[in-house]
C-alpha cells in the first residue's frame, strides 16, 4: 500500500500500535517502572514548547493513533458468525464479537485504544500547559482551541467504548472515565472514574471553550486537524448523545450551511470507481473530498478484518445482514440494490459484503528492503454526510418533523437514485407497517428502548428511518454501536450456516457488557472495572 493524499504527516514516530504487541510506555494508569522516562520528557522530546509553531507541531500527536472500528463494529449487530468452516483473523476478533473481557493485545485491542487516547490527551495537556506558561496570548488561541478539542475528543471516545451511554437517569450513577487535565508528574498517580455525567460535563466545558478559538488558517492541511467545521461536527455528535438537541442543531448548522445538499459527498462519482485495488477507499478518505471534515490515521488491521480476505471471514458483515437490514435491504427510498449510488462489494466466494471505505492497509515502512513496517489506515472521523443525519435526528427528537424530513430528503437525493419525495405519510406507511425484528426473522426495524420519551407513530417511524439510513451510510465505521447503546436496542449473536440461523447469545438494554471492559493492566493498576453479571 502507499501513503496517500498528504496523510504521511499523521504517521508520526512514536505513535501507538504496531503489527506486533505494543512496547510504548502508556501515558496514564499503567503501573510500570519505565514510566519514569515518559514523565521526565516532553510529549515530543525533540523540541521545547516555547513558540506557537512548536506547539502546533506537537499537536499533530494529539489525535488517537489506534483504531476503534473493530471494537465497535464487531460488538454491534453489523457482524455475524459465519460458522467454524470459516477463518477468524485472531483471538481478539473472536472475543470482541462474543462480548468477552479480552486480555488480548495488539493494534485494535481495548488496551491499544485506551493507551492511544490517553497519550493523545497527554499531548493536549502538555500543549495547554505550555500555552498557559507563555501567557495565553492572542497568537496562541488557535493552538489552545485545537488542544481543547483534542482533549475533549480523546475522552469522548474513551467514554464511547468503555462506558454506558449517557442518560438522564444514569448520569449520576453510571461509571465515567478519568478526565485528565494536567500533565502527569508522578509514576503511579491515583485516579477515579467518576460518573458518566461528570465526564460529559467536562467534555462539554472543553468543547465550548475550544470552539470559538479554532482557526483554519493555522493549518497547512486542515483536514488532519480540528478545523472549524470538524470541531462543530464533533460538537453536534456529542450534544446529540448528551440529549441537548437544540445545541446539536446549532452546531450542525455551522457545518452544513444554508443548503446541506451542496456540501455532501458525490456518491455517484464514488460509486463509478472500480472496486478493485484501492480506488474507492482512496477517494473516500481524500482530503480534497468536500464531505470529509477530519481525517485520522491509525495503526490498525481493520482493513484486513474488513477486506476481501478468506482469513477474516468468520466474523463479518455478511449477506444475511446486508439483505435483511443494511445495504441490500429495502427502505422508504426503494430497494438498495438498485438505488444506492455506491454499491457494496459482494464477494461470492466468501460470506462478506463490504463498502470499499478502507484499504487493506497503507504501509509505513521501517525497513523497505525487508518490507517490515506498520499497517495504517485512514478514517473519515467526521464528515458532512453523518452530520446531516445528526441534525435530522435532533430535529425528529424535538418534533420539528418537516425539518427532519427535509434533511432526510437531502440524504436520499445524495445517496440514492430514488425519486421518492418524502412525506410523513409515506414514512409512516413504510416503517409503521414493518414487523419488528427477531433474530430468526430479521427486518430493518428493531424495538427501541431509549431512556427518553419516544412517541409511537411519526416520531418513532422517523427515528427508525434515520437509524436505518445511518446504519447503511456509516457501515464499517463504528457508529452503529452508539445507536445500539443510546436506543436500548437488543442485539444477538447468531451463527449463519447454509442459511440456517442459530441464536447463541443476546445483549439487552441493561446488559453490563455494553460497556467494553477496561484493559486488564488498567484494572490491575487499581482503576475500578466495569461491572459484570
PDB file of N, CA, C and O in Angstrom, residues 15 43 67 84 94 100 159 197 304 315 318 320 338 391 466 473:
ATOM      1  N   UNK A  15       3.952   6.850  17.459  1.00  0.00           N
ATOM      2  CA  UNK A  15       2.520   6.609  17.541  1.00  0.00           C
ATOM      3  C   UNK A  15       2.277   5.234  18.131  1.00  0.00           C
ATOM      4  O   UNK A  15       3.057   4.318  17.976  1.00  0.00           O
ATOM      5  N   UNK A  43       6.149  15.656  25.433  1.00  0.00           N
ATOM      6  CA  UNK A  43       5.479  14.698  24.554  1.00  0.00           C
ATOM      7  C   UNK A  43       6.230  14.490  23.247  1.00  0.00           C
ATOM      8  O   UNK A  43       6.186  13.424  22.659  1.00  0.00           O
ATOM      9  N   UNK A  67      -7.101   2.449  16.496  1.00  0.00           N
ATOM     10  CA  UNK A  67      -8.412   2.481  15.852  1.00  0.00           C
ATOM     11  C   UNK A  67      -9.462   1.752  16.683  1.00  0.00           C
ATOM     12  O   UNK A  67      -9.167   0.739  17.314  1.00  0.00           O
ATOM     13  N   UNK A  84     -17.803 -22.309  11.886  1.00  0.00           N
ATOM     14  CA  UNK A  84     -16.431 -22.768  12.085  1.00  0.00           C
ATOM     15  C   UNK A  84     -15.734 -23.183  10.795  1.00  0.00           C
ATOM     16  O   UNK A  84     -14.520 -23.392  10.792  1.00  0.00           O
ATOM     17  N   UNK A  94     -12.534 -12.801  17.843  1.00  0.00           N
ATOM     18  CA  UNK A  94     -13.496 -13.758  18.404  1.00  0.00           C
ATOM     19  C   UNK A  94     -14.030 -13.272  19.750  1.00  0.00           C
ATOM     20  O   UNK A  94     -15.241 -13.303  20.003  1.00  0.00           O
ATOM     21  N   UNK A 100     -16.726 -10.715  25.177  1.00  0.00           N
ATOM     22  CA  UNK A 100     -15.918 -11.205  26.282  1.00  0.00           C
ATOM     23  C   UNK A 100     -14.949 -10.124  26.752  1.00  0.00           C
ATOM     24  O   UNK A 100     -14.583  -9.225  26.003  1.00  0.00           O
ATOM     25  N   UNK A 159     -15.105   7.270  26.527  1.00  0.00           N
ATOM     26  CA  UNK A 159     -16.422   7.017  27.115  1.00  0.00           C
ATOM     27  C   UNK A 159     -17.307   6.238  26.146  1.00  0.00           C
ATOM     28  O   UNK A 159     -18.124   5.415  26.556  1.00  0.00           O
ATOM     29  N   UNK A 197     -21.963  11.348  33.927  1.00  0.00           N
ATOM     30  CA  UNK A 197     -22.409  12.744  33.940  1.00  0.00           C
ATOM     31  C   UNK A 197     -21.249  13.709  34.143  1.00  0.00           C
ATOM     32  O   UNK A 197     -21.165  14.743  33.472  1.00  0.00           O
ATOM     33  N   UNK A 304      -7.760  -5.318   7.088  1.00  0.00           N
ATOM     34  CA  UNK A 304      -7.655  -6.766   6.905  1.00  0.00           C
ATOM     35  C   UNK A 304      -8.892  -7.469   7.451  1.00  0.00           C
ATOM     36  O   UNK A 304      -9.421  -8.390   6.827  1.00  0.00           O
ATOM     37  N   UNK A 315     -16.159 -13.796  11.268  1.00  0.00           N
ATOM     38  CA  UNK A 315     -16.937 -12.722  11.894  1.00  0.00           C
ATOM     39  C   UNK A 315     -16.914 -11.518  10.959  1.00  0.00           C
ATOM     40  O   UNK A 315     -15.857 -10.907  10.767  1.00  0.00           O
ATOM     41  N   UNK A 318     -22.232  -9.923   6.758  1.00  0.00           N
ATOM     42  CA  UNK A 318     -22.458 -10.976   5.774  1.00  0.00           C
ATOM     43  C   UNK A 318     -23.715 -10.712   4.935  1.00  0.00           C
ATOM     44  O   UNK A 318     -24.449  -9.750   5.173  1.00  0.00           O
ATOM     45  N   UNK A 320     -26.580 -12.134   4.904  1.00  0.00           N
ATOM     46  CA  UNK A 320     -27.836 -12.182   5.662  1.00  0.00           C
ATOM     47  C   UNK A 320     -28.160 -10.819   6.264  1.00  0.00           C
ATOM     48  O   UNK A 320     -29.301 -10.333   6.163  1.00  0.00           O
ATOM     49  N   UNK A 338     -30.767  -1.499  -6.211  1.00  0.00           N
ATOM     50  CA  UNK A 338     -30.970  -0.766  -7.462  1.00  0.00           C
ATOM     51  C   UNK A 338     -30.912   0.748  -7.291  1.00  0.00           C
ATOM     52  O   UNK A 338     -30.884   1.478  -8.284  1.00  0.00           O
ATOM     53  N   UNK A 391     -28.228  16.038  12.597  1.00  0.00           N
ATOM     54  CA  UNK A 391     -29.207  17.125  12.665  1.00  0.00           C
ATOM     55  C   UNK A 391     -30.626  16.614  12.433  1.00  0.00           C
ATOM     56  O   UNK A 391     -31.558  17.036  13.123  1.00  0.00           O
ATOM     57  N   UNK A 466     -34.206   7.228  10.167  1.00  0.00           N
ATOM     58  CA  UNK A 466     -32.880   7.831  10.341  1.00  0.00           C
ATOM     59  C   UNK A 466     -31.862   6.787  10.783  1.00  0.00           C
ATOM     60  O   UNK A 466     -30.727   6.748  10.282  1.00  0.00           O
ATOM     61  N   UNK A 473     -25.203   4.229   5.813  1.00  0.00           N
ATOM     62  CA  UNK A 473     -24.235   5.259   5.419  1.00  0.00           C
ATOM     63  C   UNK A 473     -22.913   5.120   6.161  1.00  0.00           C
ATOM     64  O   UNK A 473     -21.845   5.368   5.593  1.00  0.00           O
TER      65      UNK A 473
END
